[in-house]
XYZ file of C-alpha atoms in Angstrom:
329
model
C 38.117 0.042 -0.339
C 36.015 -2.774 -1.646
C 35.537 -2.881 -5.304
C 31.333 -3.035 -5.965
C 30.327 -6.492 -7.137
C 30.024 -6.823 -11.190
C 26.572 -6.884 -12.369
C 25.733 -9.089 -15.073
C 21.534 -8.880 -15.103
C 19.317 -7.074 -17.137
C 16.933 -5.929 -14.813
C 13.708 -4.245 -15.956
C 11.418 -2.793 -13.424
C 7.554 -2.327 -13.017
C 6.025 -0.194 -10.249
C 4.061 3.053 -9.775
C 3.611 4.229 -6.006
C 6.543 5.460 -2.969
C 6.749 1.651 -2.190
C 7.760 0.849 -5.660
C 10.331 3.954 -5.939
C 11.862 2.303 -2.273
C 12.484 -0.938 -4.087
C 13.926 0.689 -7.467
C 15.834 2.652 -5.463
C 17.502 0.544 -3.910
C 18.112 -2.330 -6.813
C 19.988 0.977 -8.365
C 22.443 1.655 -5.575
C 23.314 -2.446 -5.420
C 24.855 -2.120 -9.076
C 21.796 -2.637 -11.128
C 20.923 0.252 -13.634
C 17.110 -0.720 -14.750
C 17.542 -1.542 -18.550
C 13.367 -0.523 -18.771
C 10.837 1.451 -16.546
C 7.238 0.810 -16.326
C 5.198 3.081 -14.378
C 1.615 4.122 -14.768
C 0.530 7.227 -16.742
C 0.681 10.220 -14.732
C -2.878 11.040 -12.943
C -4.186 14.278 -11.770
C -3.665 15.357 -7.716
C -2.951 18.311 -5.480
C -5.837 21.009 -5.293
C -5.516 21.992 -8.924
C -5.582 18.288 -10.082
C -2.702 18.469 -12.270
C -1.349 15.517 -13.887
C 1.407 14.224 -11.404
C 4.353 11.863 -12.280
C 4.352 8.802 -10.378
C 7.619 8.793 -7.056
C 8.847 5.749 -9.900
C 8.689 8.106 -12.822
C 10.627 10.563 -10.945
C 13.128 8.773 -10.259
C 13.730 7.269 -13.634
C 13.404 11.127 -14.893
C 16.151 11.745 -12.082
C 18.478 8.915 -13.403
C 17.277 9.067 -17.073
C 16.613 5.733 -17.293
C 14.564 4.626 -19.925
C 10.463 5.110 -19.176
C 7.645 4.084 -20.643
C 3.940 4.489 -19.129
C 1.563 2.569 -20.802
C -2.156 2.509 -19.983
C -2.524 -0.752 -20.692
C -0.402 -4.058 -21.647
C -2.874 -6.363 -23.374
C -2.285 -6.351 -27.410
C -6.201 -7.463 -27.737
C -6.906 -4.848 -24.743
C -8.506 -0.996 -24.476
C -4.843 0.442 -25.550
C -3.227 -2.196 -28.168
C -1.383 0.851 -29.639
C -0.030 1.467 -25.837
C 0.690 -2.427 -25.507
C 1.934 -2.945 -28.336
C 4.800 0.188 -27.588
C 5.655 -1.551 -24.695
C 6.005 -4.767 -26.028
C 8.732 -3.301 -28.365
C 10.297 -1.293 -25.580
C 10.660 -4.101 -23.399
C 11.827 -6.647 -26.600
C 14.404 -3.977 -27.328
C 15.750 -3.830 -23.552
C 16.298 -7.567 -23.308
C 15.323 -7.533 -20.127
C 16.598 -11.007 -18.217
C 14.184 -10.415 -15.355
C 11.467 -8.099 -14.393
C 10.750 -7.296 -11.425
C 7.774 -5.684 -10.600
C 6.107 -3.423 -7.116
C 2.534 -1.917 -6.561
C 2.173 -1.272 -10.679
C -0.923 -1.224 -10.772
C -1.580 -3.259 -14.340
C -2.275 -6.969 -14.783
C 0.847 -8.511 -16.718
C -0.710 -10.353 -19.371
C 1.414 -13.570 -20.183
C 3.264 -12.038 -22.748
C 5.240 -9.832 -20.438
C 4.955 -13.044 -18.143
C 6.932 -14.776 -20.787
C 9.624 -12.233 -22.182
C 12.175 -12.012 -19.686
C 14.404 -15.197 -19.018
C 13.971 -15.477 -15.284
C 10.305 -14.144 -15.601
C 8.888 -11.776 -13.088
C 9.713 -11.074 -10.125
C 7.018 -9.243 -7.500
C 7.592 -7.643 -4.372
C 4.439 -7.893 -2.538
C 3.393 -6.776 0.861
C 1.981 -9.477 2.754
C 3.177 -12.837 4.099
C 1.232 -15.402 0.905
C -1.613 -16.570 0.553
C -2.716 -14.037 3.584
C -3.947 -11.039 1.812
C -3.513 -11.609 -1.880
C -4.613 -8.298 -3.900
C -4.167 -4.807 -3.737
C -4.670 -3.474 -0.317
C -2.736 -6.037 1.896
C -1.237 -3.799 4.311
C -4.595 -2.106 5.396
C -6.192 -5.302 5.283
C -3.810 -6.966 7.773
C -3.889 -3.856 10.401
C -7.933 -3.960 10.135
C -8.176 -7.249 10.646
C -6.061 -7.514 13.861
C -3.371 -9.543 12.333
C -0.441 -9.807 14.610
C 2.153 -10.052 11.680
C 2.540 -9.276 7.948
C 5.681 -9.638 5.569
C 7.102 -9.247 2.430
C 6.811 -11.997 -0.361
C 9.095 -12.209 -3.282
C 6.503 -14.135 -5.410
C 7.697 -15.658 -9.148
C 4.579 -14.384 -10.797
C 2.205 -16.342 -13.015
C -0.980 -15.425 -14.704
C -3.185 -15.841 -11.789
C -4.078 -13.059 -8.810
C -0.777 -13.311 -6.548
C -0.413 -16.811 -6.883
C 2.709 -18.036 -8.137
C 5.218 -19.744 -6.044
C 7.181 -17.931 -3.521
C 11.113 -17.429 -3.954
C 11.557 -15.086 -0.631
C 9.470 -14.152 2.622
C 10.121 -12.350 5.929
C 7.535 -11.765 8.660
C 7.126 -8.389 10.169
C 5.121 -7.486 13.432
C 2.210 -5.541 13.602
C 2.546 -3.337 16.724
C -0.458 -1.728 18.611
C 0.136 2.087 17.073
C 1.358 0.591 13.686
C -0.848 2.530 10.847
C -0.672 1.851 7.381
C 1.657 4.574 7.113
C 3.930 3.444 9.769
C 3.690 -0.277 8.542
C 4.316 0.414 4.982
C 7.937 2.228 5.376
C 9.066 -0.674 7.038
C 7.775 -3.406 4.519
C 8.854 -1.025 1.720
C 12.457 -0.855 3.047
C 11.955 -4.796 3.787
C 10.994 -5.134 0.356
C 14.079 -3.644 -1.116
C 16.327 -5.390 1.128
C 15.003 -8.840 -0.451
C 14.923 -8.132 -3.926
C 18.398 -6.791 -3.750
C 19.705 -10.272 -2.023
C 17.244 -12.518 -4.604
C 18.689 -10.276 -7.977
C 22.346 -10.941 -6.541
C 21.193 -15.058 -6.001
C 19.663 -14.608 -9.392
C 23.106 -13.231 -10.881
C 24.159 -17.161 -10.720
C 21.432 -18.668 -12.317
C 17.516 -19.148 -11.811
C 16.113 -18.841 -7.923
C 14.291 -22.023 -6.337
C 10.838 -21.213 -5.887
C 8.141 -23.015 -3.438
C 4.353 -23.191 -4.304
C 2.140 -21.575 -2.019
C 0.215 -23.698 1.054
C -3.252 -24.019 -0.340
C -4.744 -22.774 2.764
C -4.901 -19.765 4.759
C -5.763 -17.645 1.314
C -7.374 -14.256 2.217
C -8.149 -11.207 -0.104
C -7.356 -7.991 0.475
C -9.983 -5.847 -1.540
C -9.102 -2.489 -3.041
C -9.922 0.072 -0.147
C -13.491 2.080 -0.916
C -13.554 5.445 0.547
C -17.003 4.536 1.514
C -15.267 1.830 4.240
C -13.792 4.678 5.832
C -16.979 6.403 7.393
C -16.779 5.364 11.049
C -20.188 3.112 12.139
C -20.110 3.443 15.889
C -22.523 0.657 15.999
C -19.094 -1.654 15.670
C -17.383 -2.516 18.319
C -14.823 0.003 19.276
C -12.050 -2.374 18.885
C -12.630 -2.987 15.303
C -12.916 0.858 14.478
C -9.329 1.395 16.594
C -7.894 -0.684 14.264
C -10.033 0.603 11.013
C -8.775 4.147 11.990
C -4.883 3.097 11.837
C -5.749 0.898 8.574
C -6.931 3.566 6.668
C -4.101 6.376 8.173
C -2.909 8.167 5.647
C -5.619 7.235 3.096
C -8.002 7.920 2.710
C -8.518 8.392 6.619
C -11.259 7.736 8.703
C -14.194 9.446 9.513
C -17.247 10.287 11.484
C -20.040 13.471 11.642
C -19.581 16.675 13.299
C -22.211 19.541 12.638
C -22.866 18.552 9.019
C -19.264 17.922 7.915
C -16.693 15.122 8.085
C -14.204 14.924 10.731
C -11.363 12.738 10.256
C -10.128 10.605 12.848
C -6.468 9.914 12.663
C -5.852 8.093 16.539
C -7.759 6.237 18.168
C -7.843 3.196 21.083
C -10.710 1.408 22.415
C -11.534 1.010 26.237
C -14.125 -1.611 27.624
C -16.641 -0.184 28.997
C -19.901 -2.263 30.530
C -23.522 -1.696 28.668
C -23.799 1.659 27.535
C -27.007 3.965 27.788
C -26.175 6.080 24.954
C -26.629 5.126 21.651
C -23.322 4.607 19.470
C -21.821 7.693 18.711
C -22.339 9.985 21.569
C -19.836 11.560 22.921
C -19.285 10.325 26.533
C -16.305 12.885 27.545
C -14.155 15.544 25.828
C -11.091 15.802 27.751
C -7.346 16.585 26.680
C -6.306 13.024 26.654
C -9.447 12.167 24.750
C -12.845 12.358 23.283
C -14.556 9.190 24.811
C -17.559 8.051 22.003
C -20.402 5.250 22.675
C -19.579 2.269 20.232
C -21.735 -1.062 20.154
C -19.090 -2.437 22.383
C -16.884 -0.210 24.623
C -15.856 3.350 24.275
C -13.658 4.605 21.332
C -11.187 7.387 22.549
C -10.233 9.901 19.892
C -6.532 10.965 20.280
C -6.256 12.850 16.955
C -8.595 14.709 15.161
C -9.072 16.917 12.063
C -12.564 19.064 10.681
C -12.533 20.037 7.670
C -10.513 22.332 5.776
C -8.435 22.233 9.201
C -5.006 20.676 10.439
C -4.237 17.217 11.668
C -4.016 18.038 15.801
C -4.032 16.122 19.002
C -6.413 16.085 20.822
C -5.806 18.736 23.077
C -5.252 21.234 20.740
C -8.436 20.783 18.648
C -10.442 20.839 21.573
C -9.239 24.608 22.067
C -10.296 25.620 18.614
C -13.501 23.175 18.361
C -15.150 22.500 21.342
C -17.229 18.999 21.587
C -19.973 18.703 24.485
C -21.194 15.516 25.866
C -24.340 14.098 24.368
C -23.750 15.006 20.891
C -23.505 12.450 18.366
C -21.019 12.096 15.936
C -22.716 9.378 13.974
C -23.838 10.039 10.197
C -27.092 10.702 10.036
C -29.701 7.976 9.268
């Protein structure tokens, strides 16, 4: 049996969200025990909106690795007496490189400067496409035939620093954000394991970034995620699998929202009814007037009910041609 490879590195880790916990995961079972967690304070969920530790601080709690959730990192900032906590726990772990996943805070360039190889971020898009903090939505809604990971050195500006890894992943035709983000998170952990054991002998090479071909992927507003069937029904196909599993599409249906969780567009030549009628309800679809071509509902869920196909929530909520499922003006 092969004895597991010495490891040398101090590796402190930043990150808040599933995507984050992948990566830490994973930089654990390659040798590395994280000298220092950062995740972000724990925030209310669930029905009873009860404070809820982050999938990072459970894992940390799971390991008992050393945690600290600050609500903020800038000594001149909201929280100095947070910051300033951090700044000691972080001086005390002699950390030689951070790396850092969907955290959620701005490093200010303090924590920029401390550790000896800098920062390291894992971030979900191939760079400059889709800088910000909802790449992988962004790249599904726009139509973008690939994404990636990018292991980025990080410097004080908005995902810009120069680029030490990157792998291209395709985006297929049912991909959802879901989908799409279990396979960049497990990409994502598969790189920064391979860059922290390059990084064991001494500092990683690092490209700049192409000046062009920078995009911005905008923090997702739930108010994006009402269906206009005045759009053509290709671009609300793919705004439906963008915003699967948050915080889900949807349209109108007898004074309530109904989420739409699949959908594919059709062509369809010039359409009589105005956007949002229903055309059909069948089993393999409800067919609804868009400004361009029919959107076919495959999935479907009314309120306080169940994610079902089609078929099945047809049976329990019948939908007859003619009515609209637009909002109301």
């Amino acid at each position: 049996m092969t004895a597991p490879t010495p490891r040398t590195l101090r590796v402190a880790f930043a990150g808040t969200p599933a995507f984050a916990a992948t990566a830490l995961q994973a930089i654990a079972e390659a040798g590395w025990a994280p000298v220092l967690v950062l995740t972000q304070p724990d925030r209310p969920a669930g029905r009873g909106l009860k404070p809820q530790p982050s999938p990072v601080k459970q894992l940390a709690q799971a390991h008992g690795w050393a945690l600290a959730q600050p609500r903020g990192l800038r000594l001149d900032g909201r929280y100095p007496e947070d910051a300033a906590a951090a700044q000691a726990a972080l001086q005390a772990a002699r950390p030689d490189v951070l790396v850092v996943a969907a955290y959620g805070l701005i490093l200010p360039p303090w924590v920029l400067a401390l550790p000896r190889l800098g920062c390291l971020n894992i971030h979900a898009s191939l760079l400059p496409r889709w800088r910000g903090a909802a790449p992988i939505q962004r790249a599904i809604e726009a139509g973008d035939a690939e994404t990636g990971i990018t292991l980025m050195q990080m410097d004080e500006g908005l995902d810009t620093g120069p680029i030490v890894r990157a792998e291209a992943v395709p985006i297929g035709p049912l991909d959802s954000a879901g989908t799409l983000h279990d396979r960049l998170a497990a990409l994502g952990a598969r790189l920064i394991v391979q860059a922290l054991a390059q990084a064991e002998h001494g500092p990683l090479p690092a490209r700049p970034q192409p000046a062009d071909g920078v995009t911005y992927a905008a923090k997702i507003d739930k108010a994006e995620a009402r269906l206009d069937f005045t759009q053509p029904a290709a671009v609300l196909a793919r705004r439906v699998r963008a915003f699967d599993p948050a915080p889900g599409a949807w349209a109108w249906l007898d004074g309530a929202p109904l989420k739409v969780w699949g959908a594919h567009a059709q062509p369809a030549s010039a359409l009589a009814a105005a956007p949002g009628t229903v055309l059909a309800a069948a089993d393999d679809g409800v067919r609804v007037a868009t400004g361009d071509g029919v959107l076919v509902l495959t999935e479907l869920q009314r309120a306080g009910g169940r994610r079902l196909p089609v078929d099945a929530f047809l049976r329990g909520v019948p939908l007859r041609v003619g009515q609209s499922l637009a909002a109301p003006a």
